[in-house]
Amino acid sequence: VSQKGTVCLMLSAAEKIRSKTLEDKVDGYGSALSLSHPSNLSSRPRSFGVILLRGSKCVLVRSLSSPPAWSGARIPREIARGGETGEAAAIRAVTSLCDLNPEELYVNPDVPPVVTYILGEGGVVEVLTLWIAFAVFSPPKDGAMD
């Protein structure tokens, strides 16, 4: 995490190590972590989703596969593919799981995404980033009452 030029490391444990590679390059940096060293933060699974508001309701999805990929209803979310951004993965999740076109929703750029933590499969803590979006079209007249 970097803010105003200050780097903050979020670690669950740390110990002094000696890196010959870093020691050879710069004196005094032997205890630094290399970029290839994974921390607990970087190894957590991450998914991206959209809280889609339609009228006064929030759109949820169910798994239609047999057996279901998840039980009950949930906010549409997916894991990013390859070089896909988090926002692109979130839009892909809501459009594919809700059978929508991207033009049918509006993500307000003035509302920042929300980050939360959920229990994923096997009790693993998952980082979930959510964008707020609004349905462009109002709910159908014969739909459920608010």
mmCIF file of N, CA and C in Angstrom:
data_model
loop_
_atom_site.group_PDB
_atom_site.id
_atom_site.type_symbol
_atom_site.label_atom_id
_atom_site.label_comp_id
_atom_site.label_asym_id
_atom_site.label_seq_id
_atom_site.Cartn_x
_atom_site.Cartn_y
_atom_site.Cartn_z
ATOM 1 N N VAL A 1 0.851 -1.167 0.000
ATOM 2 C CA VAL A 1 0.000 0.000 0.000
ATOM 3 C C VAL A 1 0.893 1.224 0.000
ATOM 4 N N SER A 2 0.614 2.173 -0.842
ATOM 5 C CA SER A 2 1.417 3.385 -0.900
ATOM 6 C C SER A 2 0.502 4.592 -0.848
ATOM 7 N N GLN A 3 0.859 5.546 0.012
ATOM 8 C CA GLN A 3 0.057 6.754 0.117
ATOM 9 C C GLN A 3 0.999 7.928 0.329
ATOM 10 N N LYS A 4 0.935 8.898 -0.573
ATOM 11 C CA LYS A 4 1.768 10.097 -0.498
ATOM 12 C C LYS A 4 3.252 9.754 -0.361
ATOM 13 N N GLY A 5 3.706 8.756 -1.092
ATOM 14 C CA GLY A 5 5.120 8.402 -1.089
ATOM 15 C C GLY A 5 5.551 7.539 0.071
ATOM 16 N N THR A 6 4.640 7.177 0.970
ATOM 17 C CA THR A 6 4.976 6.329 2.099
ATOM 18 C C THR A 6 4.496 4.920 1.812
ATOM 19 N N VAL A 7 5.371 3.955 1.960
ATOM 20 C CA VAL A 7 5.012 2.571 1.717
ATOM 21 C C VAL A 7 4.709 1.915 3.058
ATOM 22 N N CYS A 8 3.549 1.293 3.160
ATOM 23 C CA CYS A 8 3.146 0.586 4.373
ATOM 24 C C CYS A 8 3.044 -0.893 4.034
ATOM 25 N N LEU A 9 3.717 -1.737 4.797
ATOM 26 C CA LEU A 9 3.626 -3.172 4.592
ATOM 27 C C LEU A 9 2.668 -3.756 5.605
ATOM 28 N N MET A 10 1.765 -4.616 5.137
ATOM 29 C CA MET A 10 0.814 -5.277 6.023
ATOM 30 C C MET A 10 1.248 -6.733 6.129
ATOM 31 N N LEU A 11 1.822 -7.119 7.246
ATOM 32 C CA LEU A 11 2.380 -8.449 7.432
ATOM 33 C C LEU A 11 1.716 -9.146 8.604
ATOM 34 N N SER A 12 1.649 -10.457 8.532
ATOM 35 C CA SER A 12 1.177 -11.215 9.683
ATOM 36 C C SER A 12 2.360 -11.688 10.516
ATOM 37 N N ALA A 13 3.549 -11.751 9.914
ATOM 38 C CA ALA A 13 4.772 -12.127 10.625
ATOM 39 C C ALA A 13 5.963 -11.636 9.814
ATOM 40 N N ALA A 14 7.057 -11.376 10.505
ATOM 41 C CA ALA A 14 8.274 -10.936 9.828
ATOM 42 C C ALA A 14 9.483 -11.450 10.601
ATOM 43 N N GLU A 15 10.530 -11.738 9.874
ATOM 44 C CA GLU A 15 11.779 -12.128 10.510
ATOM 45 C C GLU A 15 12.934 -11.632 9.657
ATOM 46 N N LYS A 16 14.058 -11.425 10.278
ATOM 47 C CA LYS A 16 15.222 -10.917 9.573
ATOM 48 C C LYS A 16 15.785 -12.024 8.692
ATOM 49 N N ILE A 17 16.000 -11.712 7.419
ATOM 50 C CA ILE A 17 16.579 -12.665 6.490
ATOM 51 C C ILE A 17 17.786 -12.032 5.817
ATOM 52 N N ARG A 18 18.591 -12.845 5.207
ATOM 53 C CA ARG A 18 19.757 -12.340 4.497
ATOM 54 C C ARG A 18 19.623 -12.738 3.033
ATOM 55 N N SER A 19 19.695 -11.758 2.174
ATOM 56 C CA SER A 19 19.571 -11.989 0.749
ATOM 57 C C SER A 19 20.888 -11.650 0.077
ATOM 58 N N LYS A 20 21.572 -12.653 -0.439
ATOM 59 C CA LYS A 20 22.859 -12.404 -1.093
ATOM 60 C C LYS A 20 22.689 -11.515 -2.319
ATOM 61 N N THR A 21 21.557 -11.680 -3.013
ATOM 62 C CA THR A 21 21.318 -10.873 -4.208
ATOM 63 C C THR A 21 21.256 -9.395 -3.861
ATOM 64 N N LEU A 22 20.482 -9.043 -2.838
ATOM 65 C CA LEU A 22 20.357 -7.646 -2.449
ATOM 66 C C LEU A 22 21.640 -7.131 -1.799
ATOM 67 N N GLU A 23 22.303 -7.981 -1.000
ATOM 68 C CA GLU A 23 23.546 -7.558 -0.351
ATOM 69 C C GLU A 23 24.613 -7.243 -1.379
ATOM 70 N N ASP A 24 24.656 -8.022 -2.474
ATOM 71 C CA ASP A 24 25.649 -7.785 -3.522
ATOM 72 C C ASP A 24 25.391 -6.458 -4.220
ATOM 73 N N LYS A 25 24.125 -6.068 -4.373
ATOM 74 C CA LYS A 25 23.792 -4.852 -5.113
ATOM 75 C C LYS A 25 23.914 -3.598 -4.259
ATOM 76 N N VAL A 26 23.313 -3.611 -3.071
ATOM 77 C CA VAL A 26 23.280 -2.423 -2.227
ATOM 78 C C VAL A 26 23.598 -2.838 -0.801
ATOM 79 N N ASP A 27 24.611 -2.223 -0.219
ATOM 80 C CA ASP A 27 25.002 -2.540 1.141
ATOM 81 C C ASP A 27 23.912 -2.082 2.113
ATOM 82 N N GLY A 28 23.529 -2.945 3.051
ATOM 83 C CA GLY A 28 22.558 -2.580 4.063
ATOM 84 C C GLY A 28 21.134 -3.018 3.772
ATOM 85 N N TYR A 29 20.880 -3.605 2.626
ATOM 86 C CA TYR A 29 19.523 -4.035 2.286
ATOM 87 C C TYR A 29 19.361 -5.555 2.340
ATOM 88 N N GLY A 30 20.198 -6.211 3.093
ATOM 89 C CA GLY A 30 20.155 -7.668 3.176
ATOM 90 C C GLY A 30 18.897 -8.202 3.827
ATOM 91 N N SER A 31 18.257 -7.406 4.685
ATOM 92 C CA SER A 31 17.064 -7.913 5.371
ATOM 93 C C SER A 31 15.773 -7.559 4.630
ATOM 94 N N ALA A 32 15.893 -6.913 3.468
ATOM 95 C CA ALA A 32 14.684 -6.530 2.726
ATOM 96 C C ALA A 32 14.054 -7.742 2.059
ATOM 97 N N LEU A 33 12.755 -7.661 1.881
ATOM 98 C CA LEU A 33 12.038 -8.722 1.172
ATOM 99 C C LEU A 33 12.153 -8.492 -0.323
ATOM 100 N N SER A 34 12.338 -9.551 -1.082
ATOM 101 C CA SER A 34 12.400 -9.414 -2.534
ATOM 102 C C SER A 34 10.985 -9.354 -3.094
ATOM 103 N N LEU A 35 10.843 -8.904 -4.335
ATOM 104 C CA LEU A 35 9.525 -8.781 -4.951
ATOM 105 C C LEU A 35 8.854 -10.124 -5.158
ATOM 106 N N SER A 36 9.636 -11.185 -5.247
ATOM 107 C CA SER A 36 9.044 -12.505 -5.491
ATOM 108 C C SER A 36 8.558 -13.161 -4.203
ATOM 109 N N HIS A 37 8.796 -12.517 -3.068
ATOM 110 C CA HIS A 37 8.377 -13.082 -1.798
ATOM 111 C C HIS A 37 6.902 -12.767 -1.545
ATOM 112 N N PRO A 38 6.032 -13.776 -1.515
ATOM 113 C CA PRO A 38 4.605 -13.485 -1.298
ATOM 114 C C PRO A 38 4.324 -13.216 0.178
ATOM 115 N N SER A 39 3.482 -12.261 0.427
ATOM 116 C CA SER A 39 3.030 -12.010 1.790
ATOM 117 C C SER A 39 1.625 -12.571 1.935
ATOM 118 N N ASN A 40 1.112 -12.589 3.137
ATOM 119 C CA ASN A 40 -0.257 -13.076 3.346
ATOM 120 C C ASN A 40 -1.261 -12.226 2.589
ATOM 121 N N LEU A 41 -1.007 -10.932 2.477
ATOM 122 C CA LEU A 41 -1.933 -10.044 1.780
ATOM 123 C C LEU A 41 -2.003 -10.375 0.293
ATOM 124 N N SER A 42 -0.839 -10.595 -0.338
ATOM 125 C CA SER A 42 -0.829 -10.836 -1.781
ATOM 126 C C SER A 42 -1.316 -12.227 -2.144
ATOM 127 N N SER A 43 -1.366 -13.142 -1.192
ATOM 128 C CA SER A 43 -1.781 -14.503 -1.522
ATOM 129 C C SER A 43 -3.278 -14.737 -1.305
ATOM 130 N N ARG A 44 -4.001 -13.750 -0.788
ATOM 131 C CA ARG A 44 -5.443 -13.925 -0.581
ATOM 132 C C ARG A 44 -6.175 -13.919 -1.925
ATOM 133 N N PRO A 45 -7.180 -14.798 -2.067
ATOM 134 C CA PRO A 45 -7.994 -14.753 -3.287
ATOM 135 C C PRO A 45 -8.760 -13.437 -3.352
ATOM 136 N N ARG A 46 -8.905 -12.903 -4.551
ATOM 137 C CA ARG A 46 -9.592 -11.627 -4.744
ATOM 138 C C ARG A 46 -10.684 -11.795 -5.791
ATOM 139 N N SER A 47 -11.858 -11.248 -5.466
ATOM 140 C CA SER A 47 -12.933 -11.247 -6.448
ATOM 141 C C SER A 47 -13.502 -9.837 -6.529
ATOM 142 N N PHE A 48 -14.227 -9.589 -7.621
ATOM 143 C CA PHE A 48 -14.725 -8.251 -7.928
ATOM 144 C C PHE A 48 -16.194 -8.362 -8.313
ATOM 145 N N GLY A 49 -17.004 -7.466 -7.798
ATOM 146 C CA GLY A 49 -18.429 -7.547 -8.075
ATOM 147 C C GLY A 49 -19.086 -6.177 -8.130
ATOM 148 N N VAL A 50 -20.396 -6.213 -8.335
ATOM 149 C CA VAL A 50 -21.186 -4.991 -8.480
ATOM 150 C C VAL A 50 -22.421 -5.092 -7.593
ATOM 151 N N ILE A 51 -22.648 -4.042 -6.817
ATOM 152 C CA ILE A 51 -23.924 -3.888 -6.130
ATOM 153 C C ILE A 51 -24.803 -3.109 -7.106
ATOM 154 N N LEU A 52 -25.696 -3.820 -7.776
ATOM 155 C CA LEU A 52 -26.542 -3.225 -8.807
ATOM 156 C C LEU A 52 -27.884 -2.831 -8.193
ATOM 157 N N LEU A 53 -28.164 -1.539 -8.187
ATOM 158 C CA LEU A 53 -29.405 -1.014 -7.631
ATOM 159 C C LEU A 53 -30.398 -0.768 -8.747
ATOM 160 N N ARG A 54 -31.605 -1.289 -8.557
ATOM 161 C CA ARG A 54 -32.684 -1.115 -9.535
ATOM 162 C C ARG A 54 -33.911 -0.680 -8.765
ATOM 163 N N GLY A 55 -34.245 0.589 -8.869
ATOM 164 C CA GLY A 55 -35.294 1.137 -8.021
ATOM 165 C C GLY A 55 -34.783 1.143 -6.588
ATOM 166 N N SER A 56 -35.568 0.562 -5.687
ATOM 167 C CA SER A 56 -35.145 0.494 -4.285
ATOM 168 C C SER A 56 -34.618 -0.884 -3.911
ATOM 169 N N LYS A 57 -34.253 -1.676 -4.926
ATOM 170 C CA LYS A 57 -33.805 -3.046 -4.680
ATOM 171 C C LYS A 57 -32.385 -3.265 -5.175
ATOM 172 N N CYS A 58 -31.745 -4.269 -4.598
ATOM 173 C CA CYS A 58 -30.401 -4.690 -5.004
ATOM 174 C C CYS A 58 -30.536 -6.014 -5.764
ATOM 175 N N VAL A 59 -29.900 -6.103 -6.915
ATOM 176 C CA VAL A 59 -29.983 -7.306 -7.745
ATOM 177 C C VAL A 59 -29.024 -8.367 -7.199
ATOM 178 N N LEU A 60 -29.561 -9.562 -6.958
ATOM 179 C CA LEU A 60 -28.769 -10.709 -6.509
ATOM 180 C C LEU A 60 -28.861 -11.807 -7.562
ATOM 181 N N VAL A 61 -27.927 -12.756 -7.529
ATOM 182 C CA VAL A 61 -27.928 -13.848 -8.500
ATOM 183 C C VAL A 61 -27.911 -15.194 -7.781
ATOM 184 N N ARG A 62 -28.449 -16.201 -8.463
ATOM 185 C CA ARG A 62 -28.384 -17.595 -8.012
ATOM 186 C C ARG A 62 -27.614 -18.397 -9.046
ATOM 187 N N SER A 63 -26.987 -19.463 -8.615
ATOM 188 C CA SER A 63 -26.295 -20.352 -9.544
ATOM 189 C C SER A 63 -27.323 -21.256 -10.215
ATOM 190 N N LEU A 64 -27.300 -21.290 -11.544
ATOM 191 C CA LEU A 64 -28.240 -22.122 -12.291
ATOM 192 C C LEU A 64 -27.635 -23.458 -12.706
ATOM 193 N N SER A 65 -26.355 -23.667 -12.382
ATOM 194 C CA SER A 65 -25.705 -24.922 -12.754
ATOM 195 C C SER A 65 -26.143 -26.042 -11.808
ATOM 196 N N SER A 66 -25.941 -27.268 -12.263
ATOM 197 C CA SER A 66 -26.289 -28.422 -11.439
ATOM 198 C C SER A 66 -25.056 -29.305 -11.293
ATOM 199 N N PRO A 67 -24.484 -29.476 -10.125
ATOM 200 C CA PRO A 67 -24.870 -28.877 -8.849
ATOM 201 C C PRO A 67 -24.542 -27.383 -8.832
ATOM 202 N N PRO A 68 -25.208 -26.611 -7.988
ATOM 203 C CA PRO A 68 -24.975 -25.167 -7.953
ATOM 204 C C PRO A 68 -23.537 -24.830 -7.566
ATOM 205 N N ALA A 69 -22.991 -23.777 -8.189
ATOM 206 C CA ALA A 69 -21.643 -23.328 -7.866
ATOM 207 C C ALA A 69 -21.598 -22.696 -6.485
ATOM 208 N N TRP A 70 -22.730 -22.160 -6.015
ATOM 209 C CA TRP A 70 -22.862 -21.611 -4.664
ATOM 210 C C TRP A 70 -24.305 -21.784 -4.234
ATOM 211 N N SER A 71 -24.533 -21.729 -2.949
ATOM 212 C CA SER A 71 -25.906 -21.894 -2.452
ATOM 213 C C SER A 71 -26.534 -20.530 -2.200
ATOM 214 N N GLY A 72 -27.829 -20.450 -2.382
ATOM 215 C CA GLY A 72 -28.564 -19.217 -2.125
ATOM 216 C C GLY A 72 -28.307 -18.140 -3.160
ATOM 217 N N ALA A 73 -28.646 -16.912 -2.778
ATOM 218 C CA ALA A 73 -28.462 -15.754 -3.656
ATOM 219 C C ALA A 73 -27.289 -14.931 -3.139
ATOM 220 N N ARG A 74 -26.587 -14.263 -4.053
ATOM 221 C CA ARG A 74 -25.438 -13.442 -3.663
ATOM 222 C C ARG A 74 -25.273 -12.287 -4.629
ATOM 223 N N ILE A 75 -24.428 -11.350 -4.262
ATOM 224 C CA ILE A 75 -24.064 -10.238 -5.137
ATOM 225 C C ILE A 75 -23.229 -10.821 -6.280
ATOM 226 N N PRO A 76 -23.482 -10.416 -7.529
ATOM 227 C CA PRO A 76 -22.692 -10.962 -8.640
ATOM 228 C C PRO A 76 -21.221 -10.583 -8.499
ATOM 229 N N ARG A 77 -20.355 -11.597 -8.547
ATOM 230 C CA ARG A 77 -18.910 -11.372 -8.428
ATOM 231 C C ARG A 77 -18.151 -12.462 -9.166
ATOM 232 N N GLU A 78 -16.952 -12.110 -9.602
ATOM 233 C CA GLU A 78 -16.079 -13.044 -10.317
ATOM 234 C C GLU A 78 -14.631 -12.722 -9.979
ATOM 235 N N ILE A 79 -13.729 -13.627 -10.315
ATOM 236 C CA ILE A 79 -12.289 -13.410 -10.189
ATOM 237 C C ILE A 79 -11.799 -12.843 -11.518
ATOM 238 N N ALA A 80 -10.867 -11.902 -11.472
ATOM 239 C CA ALA A 80 -10.340 -11.292 -12.703
ATOM 240 C C ALA A 80 -9.565 -12.327 -13.507
ATOM 241 N N ARG A 81 -9.630 -12.195 -14.821
ATOM 242 C CA ARG A 81 -8.915 -13.080 -15.754
ATOM 243 C C ARG A 81 -7.698 -12.360 -16.318
ATOM 244 N N GLY A 82 -6.556 -13.016 -16.310
ATOM 245 C CA GLY A 82 -5.351 -12.463 -16.940
ATOM 246 C C GLY A 82 -5.073 -11.033 -16.546
ATOM 247 N N GLY A 83 -4.964 -10.141 -17.527
ATOM 248 C CA GLY A 83 -4.673 -8.736 -17.284
ATOM 249 C C GLY A 83 -5.906 -7.880 -17.092
ATOM 250 N N GLU A 84 -7.047 -8.495 -16.829
ATOM 251 C CA GLU A 84 -8.308 -7.776 -16.667
ATOM 252 C C GLU A 84 -8.283 -6.928 -15.386
ATOM 253 N N THR A 85 -8.779 -5.710 -15.464
ATOM 254 C CA THR A 85 -8.857 -4.853 -14.276
ATOM 255 C C THR A 85 -9.974 -5.343 -13.369
ATOM 256 N N GLY A 86 -9.944 -4.895 -12.126
ATOM 257 C CA GLY A 86 -10.983 -5.265 -11.183
ATOM 258 C C GLY A 86 -12.352 -4.779 -11.619
ATOM 259 N N GLU A 87 -12.416 -3.543 -12.113
ATOM 260 C CA GLU A 87 -13.697 -3.003 -12.559
ATOM 261 C C GLU A 87 -14.228 -3.770 -13.766
ATOM 262 N N ALA A 88 -13.345 -4.138 -14.689
ATOM 263 C CA ALA A 88 -13.778 -4.916 -15.858
ATOM 264 C C ALA A 88 -14.301 -6.288 -15.430
ATOM 265 N N ALA A 89 -13.651 -6.921 -14.457
ATOM 266 C CA ALA A 89 -14.119 -8.215 -13.952
ATOM 267 C C ALA A 89 -15.484 -8.066 -13.282
ATOM 268 N N ALA A 90 -15.683 -6.970 -12.550
ATOM 269 C CA ALA A 90 -16.965 -6.729 -11.892
ATOM 270 C C ALA A 90 -18.078 -6.534 -12.918
ATOM 271 N N ILE A 91 -17.806 -5.754 -13.955
ATOM 272 C CA ILE A 91 -18.804 -5.527 -15.015
ATOM 273 C C ILE A 91 -19.100 -6.833 -15.744
ATOM 274 N N ARG A 92 -18.066 -7.628 -16.012
ATOM 275 C CA ARG A 92 -18.273 -8.929 -16.657
ATOM 276 C C ARG A 92 -19.136 -9.825 -15.774
ATOM 277 N N ALA A 93 -18.902 -9.795 -14.462
ATOM 278 C CA ALA A 93 -19.682 -10.632 -13.541
ATOM 279 C C ALA A 93 -21.160 -10.271 -13.584
ATOM 280 N N VAL A 94 -21.464 -8.989 -13.465
ATOM 281 C CA VAL A 94 -22.875 -8.588 -13.410
ATOM 282 C C VAL A 94 -23.557 -8.756 -14.764
ATOM 283 N N THR A 95 -22.853 -8.499 -15.854
ATOM 284 C CA THR A 95 -23.494 -8.637 -17.163
ATOM 285 C C THR A 95 -23.717 -10.102 -17.535
ATOM 286 N N SER A 96 -22.760 -10.974 -17.207
ATOM 287 C CA SER A 96 -22.927 -12.383 -17.575
ATOM 288 C C SER A 96 -23.888 -13.109 -16.628
ATOM 289 N N LEU A 97 -23.777 -12.862 -15.331
ATOM 290 C CA LEU A 97 -24.628 -13.571 -14.372
ATOM 291 C C LEU A 97 -26.061 -13.052 -14.346
ATOM 292 N N CYS A 98 -26.271 -11.791 -14.726
ATOM 293 C CA CYS A 98 -27.620 -11.204 -14.734
ATOM 294 C C CYS A 98 -28.187 -11.092 -16.135
ATOM 295 N N ASP A 99 -27.461 -11.575 -17.137
ATOM 296 C CA ASP A 99 -27.891 -11.523 -18.535
ATOM 297 C C ASP A 99 -28.235 -10.089 -18.950
ATOM 298 N N LEU A 100 -27.276 -9.177 -18.736
ATOM 299 C CA LEU A 100 -27.439 -7.767 -19.077
ATOM 300 C C LEU A 100 -26.384 -7.354 -20.089
ATOM 301 N N ASN A 101 -26.637 -6.252 -20.770
ATOM 302 C CA ASN A 101 -25.625 -5.610 -21.601
ATOM 303 C C ASN A 101 -24.966 -4.528 -20.760
ATOM 304 N N PRO A 102 -23.690 -4.238 -20.992
ATOM 305 C CA PRO A 102 -23.012 -3.187 -20.205
ATOM 306 C C PRO A 102 -23.730 -1.840 -20.275
ATOM 307 N N GLU A 103 -24.452 -1.574 -21.375
ATOM 308 C CA GLU A 103 -25.161 -0.309 -21.530
ATOM 309 C C GLU A 103 -26.381 -0.210 -20.608
ATOM 310 N N GLU A 104 -26.782 -1.326 -19.992
ATOM 311 C CA GLU A 104 -27.964 -1.337 -19.140
ATOM 312 C C GLU A 104 -27.663 -0.952 -17.690
ATOM 313 N N LEU A 105 -26.408 -0.629 -17.396
ATOM 314 C CA LEU A 105 -26.068 -0.190 -16.050
ATOM 315 C C LEU A 105 -25.092 0.972 -16.103
ATOM 316 N N TYR A 106 -25.092 1.758 -15.033
ATOM 317 C CA TYR A 106 -24.236 2.939 -14.949
ATOM 318 C C TYR A 106 -23.413 2.860 -13.668
ATOM 319 N N VAL A 107 -22.088 2.811 -13.813
ATOM 320 C CA VAL A 107 -21.182 2.836 -12.665
ATOM 321 C C VAL A 107 -20.755 4.286 -12.481
ATOM 322 N N ASN A 108 -21.132 4.873 -11.367
ATOM 323 C CA ASN A 108 -20.821 6.267 -11.097
ATOM 324 C C ASN A 108 -19.338 6.387 -10.734
ATOM 325 N N PRO A 109 -18.554 7.135 -11.535
ATOM 326 C CA PRO A 109 -17.115 7.241 -11.252
ATOM 327 C C PRO A 109 -16.815 8.053 -9.991
ATOM 328 N N ASP A 110 -17.810 8.776 -9.458
ATOM 329 C CA ASP A 110 -17.599 9.569 -8.246
ATOM 330 C C ASP A 110 -17.771 8.759 -6.962
ATOM 331 N N VAL A 111 -18.252 7.524 -7.088
ATOM 332 C CA VAL A 111 -18.415 6.652 -5.919
ATOM 333 C C VAL A 111 -17.296 5.618 -5.957
ATOM 334 N N PRO A 112 -16.372 5.660 -4.992
ATOM 335 C CA PRO A 112 -15.253 4.708 -5.012
ATOM 336 C C PRO A 112 -15.718 3.296 -4.678
ATOM 337 N N PRO A 113 -14.975 2.294 -5.136
ATOM 338 C CA PRO A 113 -15.335 0.918 -4.792
ATOM 339 C C PRO A 113 -15.145 0.667 -3.295
ATOM 340 N N VAL A 114 -15.852 -0.331 -2.807
ATOM 341 C CA VAL A 114 -15.792 -0.731 -1.404
ATOM 342 C C VAL A 114 -15.041 -2.050 -1.325
ATOM 343 N N VAL A 115 -14.156 -2.178 -0.354
ATOM 344 C CA VAL A 115 -13.420 -3.427 -0.156
ATOM 345 C C VAL A 115 -13.899 -4.056 1.140
ATOM 346 N N THR A 116 -14.233 -5.342 1.068
ATOM 347 C CA THR A 116 -14.666 -6.083 2.247
ATOM 348 C C THR A 116 -14.019 -7.462 2.213
ATOM 349 N N TYR A 117 -14.137 -8.174 3.291
ATOM 350 C CA TYR A 117 -13.560 -9.517 3.396
ATOM 351 C C TYR A 117 -14.682 -10.493 3.687
ATOM 352 N N ILE A 118 -14.682 -11.618 2.970
ATOM 353 C CA ILE A 118 -15.713 -12.636 3.161
ATOM 354 C C ILE A 118 -15.042 -13.990 3.328
ATOM 355 N N LEU A 119 -15.780 -14.938 3.873
ATOM 356 C CA LEU A 119 -15.278 -16.304 3.949
ATOM 357 C C LEU A 119 -15.593 -16.996 2.639
ATOM 358 N N GLY A 120 -14.558 -17.399 1.928
ATOM 359 C CA GLY A 120 -14.731 -18.093 0.660
ATOM 360 C C GLY A 120 -14.800 -19.595 0.875
ATOM 361 N N GLU A 121 -14.569 -20.320 -0.207
ATOM 362 C CA GLU A 121 -14.608 -21.778 -0.153
ATOM 363 C C GLU A 121 -13.553 -22.306 0.808
ATOM 364 N N GLY A 122 -13.915 -23.284 1.593
ATOM 365 C CA GLY A 122 -12.979 -23.897 2.526
ATOM 366 C C GLY A 122 -12.600 -23.000 3.697
ATOM 367 N N GLY A 123 -13.380 -21.938 3.940
ATOM 368 C CA GLY A 123 -13.098 -21.057 5.063
ATOM 369 C C GLY A 123 -11.941 -20.099 4.837
ATOM 370 N N VAL A 124 -11.499 -19.952 3.576
ATOM 371 C CA VAL A 124 -10.401 -19.046 3.255
ATOM 372 C C VAL A 124 -10.941 -17.626 3.158
ATOM 373 N N VAL A 125 -10.240 -16.674 3.767
ATOM 374 C CA VAL A 125 -10.651 -15.277 3.703
ATOM 375 C C VAL A 125 -10.389 -14.749 2.298
ATOM 376 N N GLU A 126 -11.405 -14.155 1.691
ATOM 377 C CA GLU A 126 -11.333 -13.638 0.330
ATOM 378 C C GLU A 126 -11.534 -12.123 0.361
ATOM 379 N N VAL A 127 -10.762 -11.406 -0.435
ATOM 380 C CA VAL A 127 -10.917 -9.959 -0.562
ATOM 381 C C VAL A 127 -11.929 -9.701 -1.670
ATOM 382 N N LEU A 128 -12.994 -8.972 -1.349
ATOM 383 C CA LEU A 128 -14.051 -8.682 -2.316
ATOM 384 C C LEU A 128 -14.141 -7.177 -2.514
ATOM 385 N N THR A 129 -13.941 -6.733 -3.750
ATOM 386 C CA THR A 129 -14.048 -5.320 -4.101
ATOM 387 C C THR A 129 -15.353 -5.132 -4.869
ATOM 388 N N LEU A 130 -16.181 -4.187 -4.392
ATOM 389 C CA LEU A 130 -17.505 -3.977 -4.978
ATOM 390 C C LEU A 130 -17.654 -2.563 -5.517
ATOM 391 N N TRP A 131 -18.183 -2.457 -6.725
ATOM 392 C CA TRP A 131 -18.540 -1.174 -7.320
ATOM 393 C C TRP A 131 -20.043 -0.999 -7.194
ATOM 394 N N ILE A 132 -20.487 0.236 -7.063
ATOM 395 C CA ILE A 132 -21.914 0.546 -7.001
ATOM 396 C C ILE A 132 -22.362 0.938 -8.411
ATOM 397 N N ALA A 133 -23.444 0.316 -8.879
ATOM 398 C CA ALA A 133 -23.978 0.632 -10.209
ATOM 399 C C ALA A 133 -25.491 0.793 -10.113
ATOM 400 N N PHE A 134 -26.025 1.534 -11.046
ATOM 401 C CA PHE A 134 -27.459 1.775 -11.108
ATOM 402 C C PHE A 134 -27.988 1.223 -12.423
ATOM 403 N N ALA A 135 -29.133 0.534 -12.362
ATOM 404 C CA ALA A 135 -29.778 0.046 -13.583
ATOM 405 C C ALA A 135 -30.295 1.252 -14.356
ATOM 406 N N VAL A 136 -30.058 1.255 -15.650
ATOM 407 C CA VAL A 136 -30.492 2.373 -16.495
ATOM 408 C C VAL A 136 -32.001 2.375 -16.658
ATOM 409 N N PHE A 137 -32.598 1.185 -16.741
ATOM 410 C CA PHE A 137 -34.049 1.078 -16.939
ATOM 411 C C PHE A 137 -34.738 0.803 -15.607
ATOM 412 N N SER A 138 -35.919 1.363 -15.424
ATOM 413 C CA SER A 138 -36.670 1.143 -14.184
ATOM 414 C C SER A 138 -37.226 -0.278 -14.152
ATOM 415 N N PRO A 139 -37.602 -0.755 -12.967
ATOM 416 C CA PRO A 139 -38.172 -2.113 -12.868
ATOM 417 C C PRO A 139 -39.475 -2.218 -13.650
ATOM 418 N N PRO A 140 -39.816 -3.406 -14.126
ATOM 419 C CA PRO A 140 -41.077 -3.579 -14.873
ATOM 420 C C PRO A 140 -42.273 -3.286 -13.971
ATOM 421 N N LYS A 141 -43.355 -2.786 -14.590
ATOM 422 C CA LYS A 141 -44.572 -2.435 -13.849
ATOM 423 C C LYS A 141 -45.186 -3.657 -13.161
ATOM 424 N N ASP A 142 -45.067 -4.852 -13.781
ATOM 425 C CA ASP A 142 -45.674 -6.049 -13.200
ATOM 426 C C ASP A 142 -44.719 -6.780 -12.267
ATOM 427 N N GLY A 143 -43.575 -6.164 -11.947
ATOM 428 C CA GLY A 143 -42.596 -6.776 -11.054
ATOM 429 C C GLY A 143 -43.058 -6.747 -9.598
ATOM 430 N N ALA A 144 -42.275 -7.341 -8.731
ATOM 431 C CA ALA A 144 -42.613 -7.375 -7.314
ATOM 432 C C ALA A 144 -42.648 -5.976 -6.735
ATOM 433 N N MET A 145 -43.540 -5.768 -5.805
ATOM 434 C CA MET A 145 -43.692 -4.443 -5.169
ATOM 435 C C MET A 145 -42.493 -4.159 -4.261
ATOM 436 N N ASP A 146 -42.137 -2.890 -4.135
ATOM 437 C CA ASP A 146 -41.047 -2.486 -3.242
ATOM 438 C C ASP A 146 -41.501 -2.513 -1.799
#
